[in-house]
């Protein structure tokens, strides 16, 4: 298996729009626009949430007052409302139906953070295509996914919905999701318009508290937060969604620098920009707008085409146009973007759900893909050698609040989950090991504080191995669900102490929506397997990995902290003037120690400075050796590139995959640069003893960074380069220079 994702490939995303020539669509748009009244134009700019077929919604649709409906997933109702639009309104403009299909529709895949852990864009594309097939079979043709917000603070609940802390990994996964949703022809049934969100900097929320303000200087905005959105725009994403937050005091819903200067002028993107839920009206709460009319004006002028449930546009735009505050040309361009989406989706030619193929879910192919994704997202953090268990490990005691949690195993944003279809680890282990498996939860849910573990401990003491499934309920991550303390909730750690005290070996499996600070849990366990809420087939996937029928294919898409207080925490950090060369940890400090005795460098007395586990890290069931990288040249011009190759060998006894990662450092520049940055990666699978030479092309442009004006600069000088298996980069770097 070769999945090559170099930086250049990210930008060359293939536009996934309709097969119809663009001029044909633009001609049809102009023709239609010329017939529309102002009220009908404004009607297209409104998105309302559905709740079945009602006379009120039907009446508004027939009057041409609705452009899109979200959250209606009954195909009969979709078709009934669509008939009102197409056959019973003056101009017959179809509706577009939307839904948050974030990591699957009925067949639930691992949460996006888990999909990021696969480092396998092809798998993400496959799963997104399946999600599109399932959702579009109910009439949904627009999903509000992928979320490509960079997240470096695990307190933030929505870290679950993105692909982690790194722009290159996030860009690759976001592009893969867009390709999966949109396919190669968006007019085909079975496809959905993607929506790149939340534009922008939503993951920079101060202190990780959701919706909080952000302070993002131009250098950071352009170096870290914008690249995944640019990759999405260039990959042909049909829509974008602006974010709730303000950036340096300007809410994204009213930010022309973001929505026009960057998205339209610099990136030349021509899709549809939708607000987040009520985010236009919420600019009043921000203190940025006086009232809904002011909010509607600022959002329209800034570049928000469609108002999601904000009721700002529907009641105010007509007066704003008549007063001249909002030019008709602005309205026309907003309507063009809405009509263009509908033409690109083929809705004018094919508006209805084919009831003969409606509601098609849980195909064997979908379930197989969900299991493979969950296997490839499982990250083995520690292993004494107890894993894999093999075929006959003796008596297995399965326990913990996540062992048989068919709802919570799927994680956040599963609006269409049917938990009866979830296969839990308990069910899968019973299938695999039969009567060797005994079970008692010990704790009934992740926040359970009951420390009377009862018969569970007796059963644990009688087992040969304990499988402890711990973590977070689904509701503890996702929107509005930030946590200040990112340790295991409830009495889960106390319960693990009691299990370990039985003297029997414990394998701990964490299912969570975020990285959790688990240093003690690692010390108490013989192995720790991390699974970001793995979805419908998480049980079979984890049972296969635990038994050895599959290998853990995951690598961390985010750093795992030792303590909550370490976050925000990320590998691509600055060296500072006091890099940590020496430190004395809190329990090692002598009494009455002198002020400067602990080492005046950058670290925490009680947490040090390193993560518990670094970005890109993960163990497998075999081992790999990396050769010294070979460069095609040791210097290149600012418009040149260098080819890098590295030979990787499977030095173990079973086949396995590894993610070959290329990092670069610019040790001296006009702005202090990160100690390293991921520039490319490739996931490979090797048989025992097999070697493969992995090659990357690194253009000098990938080494650009941005100045205070947001301008990209490439500076001459020396660079360090690693090809390694994680951001820890234990190998010796090689050098090259830009002349
Ligand atoms: C929510 C979320 C956004 C979602 C939208 C529609 O508040 O912020 O990600 O797509 O509303 O549900």
XYZ file of C-alpha atoms and ligand atoms in Angstrom:
751
model
C 0.000 0.000 0.000
C 1.458 3.327 -0.990
C -0.303 6.521 -0.036
C 1.874 9.395 -1.095
C 0.906 12.860 0.010
C 3.498 15.481 -0.681
C 2.866 19.138 -0.087
C 2.575 19.838 -3.794
C -0.166 17.285 -4.226
C -2.285 19.096 -1.670
C -2.479 22.238 -3.752
C -3.139 20.425 -6.994
C -6.493 19.198 -5.759
C -8.724 18.208 -8.608
C -11.734 20.424 -9.066
C -14.734 18.228 -8.452
C -17.472 20.246 -10.020
C -20.113 19.226 -12.452
C -19.262 17.816 -15.809
C -21.292 20.611 -17.440
C -19.075 23.343 -18.965
C -18.932 26.364 -16.691
C -20.165 28.796 -19.345
C -23.341 26.742 -19.711
C -24.086 27.129 -16.027
C -23.236 30.836 -15.990
C -25.545 31.440 -18.932
C -28.368 29.646 -17.170
C -27.683 31.636 -13.995
C -27.803 34.967 -15.826
C -31.000 33.957 -17.575
C -32.698 33.010 -14.308
C -31.383 35.988 -12.379
C -32.871 38.322 -14.964
C -36.336 37.007 -14.152
C -36.106 37.187 -10.359
C -37.737 39.839 -8.211
C -35.788 41.288 -5.288
C -37.913 39.209 -2.890
C -37.181 36.025 -4.855
C -33.460 36.856 -4.885
C -33.461 37.341 -1.123
C -35.468 34.115 -0.774
C -32.520 32.147 -2.152
C -30.264 33.550 0.584
C -32.111 31.881 3.448
C -31.484 28.454 4.963
C -33.990 27.147 7.503
C -34.026 24.014 9.610
C -36.562 21.407 8.576
C -39.017 19.669 10.851
C -41.253 17.608 8.618
C -43.749 18.858 6.051
C -45.606 21.863 7.430
C -48.038 24.283 5.760
C -45.813 27.134 6.916
C -42.647 25.779 5.302
C -44.592 24.655 2.236
C -46.054 28.142 1.881
C -42.639 29.824 2.158
C -41.146 27.426 -0.358
C -43.948 28.034 -2.875
C -43.452 31.785 -2.408
C -39.762 31.388 -3.309
C -38.673 32.499 0.161
C -36.411 29.482 0.918
C -33.084 28.629 -0.687
C -32.100 25.630 1.425
C -33.429 23.413 4.197
C -31.172 21.673 6.692
C -31.951 18.682 8.910
C -34.747 17.139 6.839
C -33.771 13.498 6.203
C -37.092 11.897 5.286
C -36.962 11.356 1.499
C -40.742 11.578 1.131
C -40.757 14.941 2.904
C -37.746 16.086 0.867
C -39.571 15.242 -2.347
C -42.792 16.905 -1.190
C -41.016 20.154 -0.333
C -38.984 19.910 -3.534
C -42.198 19.597 -5.567
C -43.451 22.766 -3.879
C -40.278 24.514 -5.050
C -39.940 23.050 -8.525
C -43.580 22.660 -9.580
C -45.496 25.112 -7.409
C -43.312 28.213 -7.214
C -43.149 30.953 -9.869
C -39.634 30.193 -11.117
C -39.266 26.532 -10.082
C -35.865 26.973 -8.433
C -35.066 23.729 -6.551
C -34.137 23.608 -2.871
C -30.850 22.144 -1.683
C -31.141 19.940 1.400
C -28.251 19.936 3.878
C -27.133 18.032 6.971
C -24.143 17.659 9.257
C -22.777 14.399 7.901
C -19.494 14.732 9.772
C -18.140 11.184 9.950
C -20.780 9.030 8.317
C -24.564 9.136 8.047
C -25.946 5.810 9.301
C -22.681 3.852 9.052
C -20.564 5.864 11.478
C -16.834 6.138 10.823
C -14.250 7.200 13.403
C -14.572 10.858 14.355
C -12.449 13.078 12.072
C -9.664 13.212 14.671
C -9.548 9.413 14.428
C -9.583 9.617 10.651
C -6.650 12.007 10.917
C -4.896 9.305 12.949
C -5.001 6.976 9.931
C -2.665 9.297 7.966
C -4.374 7.606 5.012
C -6.159 10.091 2.722
C -7.439 7.319 0.450
C -9.326 5.800 3.388
C -10.838 9.156 4.299
C -11.913 9.640 0.695
C -13.485 6.172 0.647
C -15.407 6.783 3.857
C -16.601 10.206 2.713
C -17.891 8.725 -0.534
C -19.844 6.135 1.445
C -21.261 8.864 3.693
C -22.365 10.754 0.592
C -24.061 7.663 -0.855
C -25.977 7.008 2.370
C -26.976 10.625 3.029
C -27.919 11.449 -0.559
C -30.196 8.404 -0.600
C -32.431 10.407 1.763
C -32.192 13.624 -0.282
C -29.253 15.272 1.473
C -26.974 16.819 -1.203
C -24.900 19.176 0.972
C -22.905 18.263 4.050
C -21.263 20.674 6.496
C -17.954 18.848 6.350
C -14.875 18.673 6.341
C -13.957 20.762 9.320
C -10.320 21.781 8.817
C -9.847 23.987 11.856
C -6.348 23.482 13.262
C -6.647 22.593 16.965
C -3.749 22.751 19.396
C -5.700 22.911 22.654
C -7.245 19.622 23.761
C -9.584 21.445 26.128
C -11.543 22.546 23.034
C -14.410 20.117 22.504
C -14.360 20.506 18.730
C -10.825 19.146 18.432
C -12.823 15.949 17.853
C -14.200 17.213 14.539
C -10.971 18.183 12.823
C -7.841 16.332 11.764
C -5.506 17.632 14.458
C -2.735 20.146 15.041
C -0.892 20.188 11.747
C -1.734 22.089 8.540
C -0.168 19.544 6.144
C -1.949 16.517 7.625
C -5.198 18.478 7.943
C -4.962 19.713 4.357
C -4.438 16.191 3.030
C -7.412 14.830 4.977
C -9.668 17.749 4.127
C -8.932 17.411 0.407
C -9.581 13.668 0.629
C -12.959 14.243 2.277
C -13.945 16.793 -0.377
C -13.041 14.356 -3.154
C -14.993 11.617 -1.427
C -18.131 13.691 -0.939
C -18.100 15.355 -4.363
C -16.691 12.570 -6.537
C -15.642 13.499 -10.079
C -19.080 14.801 -11.097
C -21.194 16.597 -8.531
C -24.318 16.261 -10.684
C -24.340 12.524 -10.048
C -26.801 11.246 -7.436
C -24.791 9.730 -4.615
C -22.608 12.822 -4.278
C -22.820 15.764 -1.881
C -21.453 19.284 -1.890
C -18.678 19.591 0.663
C -18.455 22.536 3.040
C -15.035 23.565 4.299
C -15.443 24.975 7.793
C -15.188 26.965 10.000
C -13.538 29.809 8.167
C -11.462 30.775 10.084
C -9.361 30.299 13.246
C -12.220 28.676 15.203
C -9.711 26.270 16.779
C -7.692 29.174 18.168
C -10.411 29.891 20.764
C -8.664 31.387 23.787
C -8.214 28.821 26.595
C -9.926 26.188 24.459
C -13.357 27.437 25.534
C -15.690 27.043 22.571
C -16.869 30.185 20.737
C -14.252 32.241 22.633
C -12.368 35.133 21.112
C -9.188 34.548 19.106
C -6.112 36.664 18.709
C -4.266 35.560 15.570
C -1.492 37.675 14.061
C -1.158 37.690 10.277
C 1.957 35.528 10.401
C 0.138 32.737 12.263
C -3.087 33.153 10.289
C -1.288 32.558 7.002
C 1.262 29.998 8.196
C -1.055 27.715 10.197
C -4.793 28.437 10.038
C -5.421 29.285 6.371
C -3.472 26.558 4.459
C -6.076 23.764 4.940
C -8.808 26.135 3.723
C -6.721 27.096 0.696
C -6.195 23.418 -0.054
C -9.962 22.895 0.192
C -10.716 25.819 -2.089
C -8.221 24.590 -4.673
C -9.611 21.064 -4.411
C -12.929 22.414 -5.658
C -14.977 22.441 -2.477
C -18.434 23.648 -3.498
C -19.104 25.574 -0.270
C -17.463 27.132 2.768
C -18.874 28.047 6.158
C -17.709 31.038 8.181
C -16.953 30.624 11.855
C -18.686 31.920 14.983
C -15.587 33.505 16.478
C -14.082 36.917 16.073
C -10.494 37.219 14.883
C -8.805 40.153 16.604
C -12.228 41.721 17.223
C -13.790 41.120 13.793
C -16.333 38.251 13.671
C -15.742 36.003 10.650
C -19.363 36.552 9.531
C -18.522 40.197 8.923
C -14.894 39.920 7.860
C -14.250 41.083 4.291
C -10.516 40.428 4.588
C -11.259 36.726 5.049
C -14.345 36.329 2.882
C -13.412 38.571 -0.046
C -9.709 39.515 -0.070
C -8.461 36.005 0.735
C -11.205 33.623 -0.406
C -12.450 35.349 -3.551
C -9.639 37.611 -4.725
C -6.488 35.718 -3.691
C -7.762 32.151 -4.018
C -10.256 32.901 -6.853
C -12.855 30.640 -5.290
C -16.399 30.807 -6.740
C -18.464 28.651 -4.417
C -21.137 29.416 -1.868
C -20.327 30.860 1.589
C -22.906 29.948 4.224
C -22.980 31.409 7.727
C -22.813 29.201 10.739
C -26.056 28.728 12.658
C -27.302 32.252 13.533
C -23.727 33.556 13.309
C -24.796 36.659 11.376
C -27.228 37.733 14.091
C -24.712 36.797 16.786
C -22.540 39.688 15.632
C -24.876 41.720 17.844
C -23.714 39.695 20.863
C -20.132 40.222 19.719
C -20.715 43.936 20.015
C -19.836 44.316 16.353
C -23.383 45.113 15.087
C -26.156 47.268 16.507
C -29.117 45.146 15.351
C -30.182 42.543 12.787
C -30.277 45.092 10.000
C -26.719 46.186 10.753
C -25.680 42.523 10.956
C -27.354 41.700 7.641
C -25.625 44.622 5.983
C -22.157 43.809 7.304
C -22.474 40.113 6.485
C -23.736 40.739 2.939
C -21.034 43.317 2.229
C -18.380 41.056 3.768
C -19.360 38.092 1.577
C -21.717 35.719 3.400
C -24.072 34.421 0.703
C -26.573 32.451 2.790
C -27.989 33.054 6.280
C -28.329 29.805 8.247
C -31.243 30.221 10.635
C -30.212 33.752 11.555
C -33.344 35.503 10.202
C -31.161 38.502 9.431
C -31.367 38.454 5.650
C -35.047 37.546 5.243
C -36.380 40.514 7.201
C -33.764 43.172 6.434
C -32.050 42.842 3.056
C -34.890 44.314 0.971
C -34.862 47.547 2.990
C -31.048 47.650 2.857
C -31.126 47.354 -0.943
C -33.884 49.949 -1.260
C -31.920 52.339 0.932
C -28.760 51.735 -1.091
C -26.862 50.383 1.909
C -26.404 47.101 0.072
C -26.009 47.392 -3.721
C -28.217 45.189 -5.898
C -25.006 43.924 -7.538
C -23.972 42.494 -4.175
C -27.280 40.681 -3.861
C -27.007 39.412 -7.449
C -23.571 37.942 -6.789
C -24.817 36.244 -3.623
C -27.708 34.728 -5.572
C -25.343 33.655 -8.359
C -23.328 31.681 -5.809
C -26.471 29.950 -4.550
C -27.754 29.152 -8.055
C -24.295 27.971 -9.113
C -24.290 25.420 -6.306
C -27.722 24.140 -7.367
C -26.675 23.898 -11.015
C -23.414 22.165 -10.073
C -25.457 19.654 -8.066
C -27.664 19.020 -11.094
C -30.748 19.890 -9.079
C -32.430 21.809 -11.900
C -32.278 18.682 -14.060
C -32.670 16.053 -11.343
C -34.267 17.536 -8.203
C -35.928 14.497 -6.646
C -34.812 11.520 -4.583
C -35.255 8.276 -6.516
C -37.463 6.383 -4.077
C -36.403 3.096 -5.659
C -32.929 3.573 -4.188
C -33.826 5.682 -1.134
C -32.607 4.963 2.387
C -29.716 2.668 1.455
C -27.512 2.142 4.509
C -25.122 -0.366 6.154
C -23.999 -2.145 2.989
C -21.269 -4.765 3.569
C -18.862 -2.450 1.759
C -19.747 0.435 4.103
C -19.288 -1.658 7.240
C -16.023 -3.087 5.921
C -14.671 0.394 5.190
C -15.738 1.608 8.640
C -13.904 -1.292 10.283
C -10.740 -0.794 8.231
C -10.743 2.898 9.067
C -11.147 2.167 12.776
C -8.285 -0.364 12.647
C -6.040 2.149 10.891
C -6.970 4.862 13.361
C -6.091 2.830 16.474
C -2.879 4.145 18.015
C -0.767 1.794 20.145
C 0.899 4.067 22.691
C 2.608 1.538 24.970
C 3.069 -2.232 24.822
C 4.996 -4.419 27.256
C 4.662 -7.196 24.705
C 1.295 -8.329 26.005
C -0.307 -7.334 22.701
C -1.285 -8.947 20.403
C -3.125 -11.451 22.637
C -3.212 -14.101 19.933
C -5.750 -16.896 19.581
C -5.804 -18.380 23.090
C -4.850 -15.818 25.750
C -6.690 -17.633 28.535
C -9.512 -16.003 30.510
C -10.259 -12.467 29.391
C -12.080 -10.048 31.697
C -13.673 -7.208 29.728
C -14.604 -4.145 31.756
C -14.961 -0.385 31.774
C -17.678 2.139 30.861
C -16.777 2.104 27.155
C -16.695 -1.688 26.670
C -20.358 -1.919 25.741
C -21.458 1.673 24.995
C -23.182 1.554 21.576
C -24.142 5.209 21.704
C -20.972 6.746 23.120
C -18.555 4.685 21.012
C -19.600 6.752 17.996
C -18.571 10.102 19.381
C -19.909 13.555 18.622
C -21.992 14.758 15.653
C -23.866 11.552 14.868
C -27.317 13.017 14.176
C -28.447 9.934 12.239
C -26.888 7.247 14.434
C -28.897 4.082 15.042
C -27.025 2.658 18.027
C -28.569 -0.785 17.534
C -26.177 -1.128 14.586
C -23.092 -0.350 16.649
C -20.856 -3.363 17.298
C -19.179 -2.833 20.661
C -15.824 -4.234 21.795
C -17.632 -6.583 24.194
C -19.765 -8.045 21.404
C -16.775 -8.385 19.090
C -14.548 -9.994 21.732
C -17.287 -12.473 22.642
C -17.557 -13.286 18.930
C -13.808 -13.802 18.711
C -13.039 -15.536 22.017
C -16.370 -17.021 23.031
C -16.626 -18.289 26.606
C -13.111 -17.136 27.463
C -14.656 -13.681 27.865
C -16.266 -12.542 31.118
C -17.722 -9.064 31.601
C -18.697 -6.568 34.220
C -18.535 -2.808 33.522
C -17.196 -1.716 36.907
C -18.420 1.772 36.064
C -21.641 2.256 34.112
C -20.694 5.457 32.250
C -17.570 7.569 31.841
C -18.579 10.186 34.467
C -19.638 7.514 36.995
C -18.062 8.436 40.340
C -19.172 5.256 42.125
C -16.081 3.605 43.604
C -17.849 0.458 44.813
C -16.585 -1.693 41.952
C -18.188 -4.776 43.477
C -17.930 -8.101 41.738
C -15.923 -6.602 38.897
C -12.738 -6.807 40.928
C -13.401 -10.447 41.884
C -13.856 -11.296 38.226
C -10.718 -9.343 37.362
C -8.706 -11.289 39.925
C -9.875 -14.526 38.324
C -8.834 -13.571 34.794
C -5.557 -14.052 32.919
C -5.797 -10.644 31.232
C -7.986 -7.579 31.814
C -9.196 -5.461 28.902
C -10.242 -2.071 30.323
C -12.252 0.173 27.979
C -12.160 3.708 29.346
C -12.585 7.198 27.923
C -15.259 9.831 27.375
C -18.940 9.662 26.620
C -19.761 11.218 23.240
C -21.303 14.282 24.878
C -17.989 15.275 26.513
C -16.542 16.517 23.218
C -17.934 18.337 20.208
C -19.631 21.718 20.006
C -19.928 23.711 23.239
C -18.311 20.780 25.128
C -14.888 22.039 26.168
C -13.284 20.623 29.316
C -10.829 22.464 31.561
C -9.589 19.191 33.068
C -8.657 16.736 30.318
C -8.116 13.654 32.448
C -10.339 10.569 32.475
C -13.728 11.630 33.884
C -15.444 10.062 36.893
C -13.728 7.317 38.894
C -12.073 5.673 35.879
C -8.536 6.194 37.127
C -9.451 4.925 40.619
C -10.989 1.863 38.992
C -7.817 1.242 36.963
C -5.757 1.453 40.160
C -8.007 -1.231 41.675
C -7.768 -3.423 38.592
C -3.967 -3.138 38.534
C -3.890 -3.952 42.243
C -5.276 -7.413 41.443
C -1.855 -8.167 39.999
C -3.350 -9.231 36.704
C -2.101 -7.543 33.517
C -4.323 -4.712 32.294
C -4.628 -3.575 28.677
C -6.256 -0.138 28.657
C -8.175 1.012 25.579
C -9.153 4.693 25.554
C -12.097 5.848 23.426
C -12.326 9.633 23.561
C -13.038 12.752 21.537
C -9.767 14.451 22.421
C -6.251 13.685 23.671
C -6.467 12.991 27.423
C -3.682 13.451 29.984
C -3.096 9.814 30.981
C 0.384 9.454 32.521
C -0.770 7.368 35.510
C -2.975 5.180 33.337
C 0.061 4.391 31.169
C 2.078 3.428 34.238
C -0.691 1.153 35.516
C -1.254 -0.636 32.192
C 0.762 -3.245 30.329
C -0.422 -1.692 27.085
C -2.415 1.383 26.088
C -4.382 1.586 22.834
C -5.931 4.966 21.905
C -9.045 5.069 19.738
C -10.699 8.426 19.022
C -14.368 7.377 19.119
C -14.153 4.650 16.444
C -17.772 4.453 15.218
C -20.113 1.642 14.208
C -17.403 -0.971 13.676
C -15.128 0.128 16.488
C -15.722 -3.139 18.325
C -14.564 -5.524 15.596
C -11.700 -3.177 14.745
C -10.396 -3.051 18.312
C -10.936 -6.792 18.812
C -8.901 -7.444 15.662
C -6.099 -5.142 16.798
C -6.062 -6.553 20.341
C -5.983 -10.138 19.081
C -3.432 -9.455 16.347
C -5.773 -10.207 13.451
C -5.073 -6.606 12.469
C -2.214 -4.282 13.332
C -2.731 -0.863 14.956
C -2.258 1.506 12.023
C -2.708 4.825 13.780
C -0.245 7.619 14.396
C -1.083 10.645 16.589
C -2.637 13.609 14.750
C -2.295 15.618 17.954
C 0.178 15.719 20.834
C -0.944 13.964 24.017
C -0.238 16.067 27.135
C 1.024 14.909 30.516
C -1.258 17.366 32.294
C -4.160 19.633 31.396
C -2.037 22.646 32.237
C 0.396 21.916 29.414
C -2.077 22.865 26.674
C -2.008 24.462 24.181
C 0.610 21.895 23.203
C 1.961 21.160 19.744
C 5.155 19.871 18.141
C 5.717 22.793 15.747
C 6.555 25.115 18.614
C 9.224 27.815 18.821
C 12.614 27.120 20.399
C 12.451 30.249 22.615
C 15.583 31.885 24.028
C 15.648 29.298 26.813
C 15.099 25.906 25.216
C 14.884 23.154 27.802
C 18.391 21.900 28.260
C 18.094 21.279 31.970
C 15.184 21.030 34.361
C 14.422 19.855 37.892
C 10.956 18.482 38.387
C 8.864 19.490 41.351
C 9.426 16.379 43.483
C 13.176 16.526 42.946
C 13.701 20.070 44.172
C 15.619 20.161 47.492
C 14.094 22.007 50.418
C 14.913 25.723 50.466
C 16.383 25.383 47.001
C 17.763 28.584 45.555
C 15.612 30.583 43.114
C 17.723 29.715 40.092
C 18.480 26.134 41.087
C 15.892 24.331 38.923
C 17.348 25.395 35.601
C 16.234 28.645 34.042
C 14.802 27.111 30.908
C 11.302 26.789 29.468
C 9.402 23.989 31.254
C 6.760 23.265 33.912
C 8.009 22.198 37.359
C 5.189 19.636 37.534
C 4.986 18.587 33.864
C 8.338 19.203 32.211
C 8.128 20.406 28.610
C 7.649 17.356 26.421
C 4.230 15.847 25.594
C 3.394 12.430 27.003
C 3.345 11.223 23.391
C 4.327 13.369 20.374
C 2.506 14.182 17.153
C 3.044 11.447 14.546
C 3.843 8.758 17.149
C 2.396 5.256 17.279
C 3.658 1.698 17.757
C 2.854 -1.347 15.654
C 3.405 -5.075 15.935
C 6.640 -4.949 13.988
C 9.621 -2.615 13.828
C 11.122 -0.414 11.132
C 14.602 0.908 10.420
C 15.097 4.213 8.568
C 18.135 4.850 6.414
C 19.815 8.226 6.093
C 17.841 10.510 3.768
C 19.479 11.022 0.372
C 19.023 14.431 -1.264
C 19.160 15.067 -5.015
C 21.056 18.247 -4.177
C 22.223 20.068 -1.089
C 21.057 23.448 -2.327
C 18.263 24.867 -4.479
C 17.177 28.267 -5.796
C 14.062 29.911 -4.365
C 12.080 28.592 -7.330
C 13.614 25.132 -7.239
C 12.986 21.820 -5.492
C 14.942 18.959 -4.010
C 14.110 15.249 -4.219
C 14.532 13.302 -1.024
C 14.623 9.525 -0.737
C 14.886 7.306 2.292
C 14.986 3.532 2.520
C 12.751 2.009 5.170
C 13.017 -1.645 6.236
C 10.616 -3.836 8.174
C 12.970 -5.376 10.688
C 10.275 -7.321 12.524
C 8.563 -10.686 12.125
C 5.183 -9.618 10.748
C 3.982 -7.236 8.089
C 2.980 -3.799 9.185
C 2.472 -0.201 8.181
C 4.382 2.883 9.144
C 3.964 6.550 8.320
C 7.149 7.992 6.868
C 7.218 11.660 7.834
C 9.351 14.463 6.424
C 10.107 17.398 8.739
C 12.102 20.542 8.100
C 13.564 23.266 10.305
C 14.718 26.759 9.342
C 17.155 27.477 12.190
C 17.830 31.116 11.286
C 15.296 33.433 9.605
C 13.935 36.959 9.791
C 11.224 35.534 12.059
C 11.854 32.766 14.591
C 10.590 29.579 12.957
C 9.205 26.382 14.582
C 11.696 23.770 15.730
C 10.263 21.557 12.990
C 7.363 21.395 10.574
C 5.819 18.460 8.725
C 6.142 18.959 4.971
C 5.105 15.567 3.567
C 4.252 12.019 4.581
C 3.640 8.593 3.085
C 2.043 5.548 4.670
C 3.614 2.282 3.580
C 3.064 -1.391 4.354
C 6.040 -3.745 4.320
C 6.367 -7.490 4.698
C 8.909 -8.815 7.201
C 12.407 -8.022 5.912
C 11.089 -5.924 3.038
C 12.736 -2.582 2.258
C 11.285 0.265 0.262
C 12.754 3.561 -0.817
C 10.266 6.343 -0.144
C 10.666 9.511 -2.205
C 9.419 13.050 -1.718
C 9.809 16.233 -3.698
C 10.279 19.341 -1.591
C 9.766 22.624 -3.450
C 11.416 25.697 -1.953
C 7.911 27.200 -1.924
C 6.980 24.739 0.825
C 9.519 26.508 3.046
C 7.882 29.889 2.691
C 6.515 31.650 5.733
C 4.469 34.825 6.085
C 5.381 38.259 7.355
C 3.241 40.748 9.269
C 1.571 41.823 6.025
C 0.550 38.227 5.267
C 3.054 38.084 2.416
C 4.785 34.762 1.722
C 8.564 34.985 1.886
C 11.219 32.434 0.959
C 14.546 33.230 2.538
C 17.967 31.948 1.558
C 19.821 30.025 4.221
C 20.517 26.625 5.731
C 17.805 24.111 6.608
C 17.648 20.853 8.540
C 15.631 17.895 7.277
C 14.495 14.676 8.930
C 12.743 11.625 7.541
C 11.402 9.840 10.605
C 8.502 7.972 12.172
C 7.237 10.790 14.410
C 7.817 14.455 15.234
C 10.233 13.339 17.968
C 12.738 13.069 15.085
C 15.302 10.975 16.910
C 17.295 10.478 13.704
C 20.183 12.732 12.669
C 19.043 15.538 10.358
C 20.619 16.199 6.971
C 21.263 19.728 5.740
C 20.429 21.652 2.598
C 20.258 25.315 1.735
C 18.249 27.715 -0.344
C 20.667 29.923 -2.173
C -23.426 24.283 14.309
C -21.949 24.129 14.002
C -21.666 23.866 12.555
C -22.818 23.084 11.962
C -24.023 23.991 11.954
C -25.278 23.279 11.413
O -23.618 25.234 15.297
O -21.055 25.144 14.424
O -20.416 23.164 12.484
O -22.501 22.681 10.640
O -24.310 24.531 13.239
O -25.657 22.277 12.289
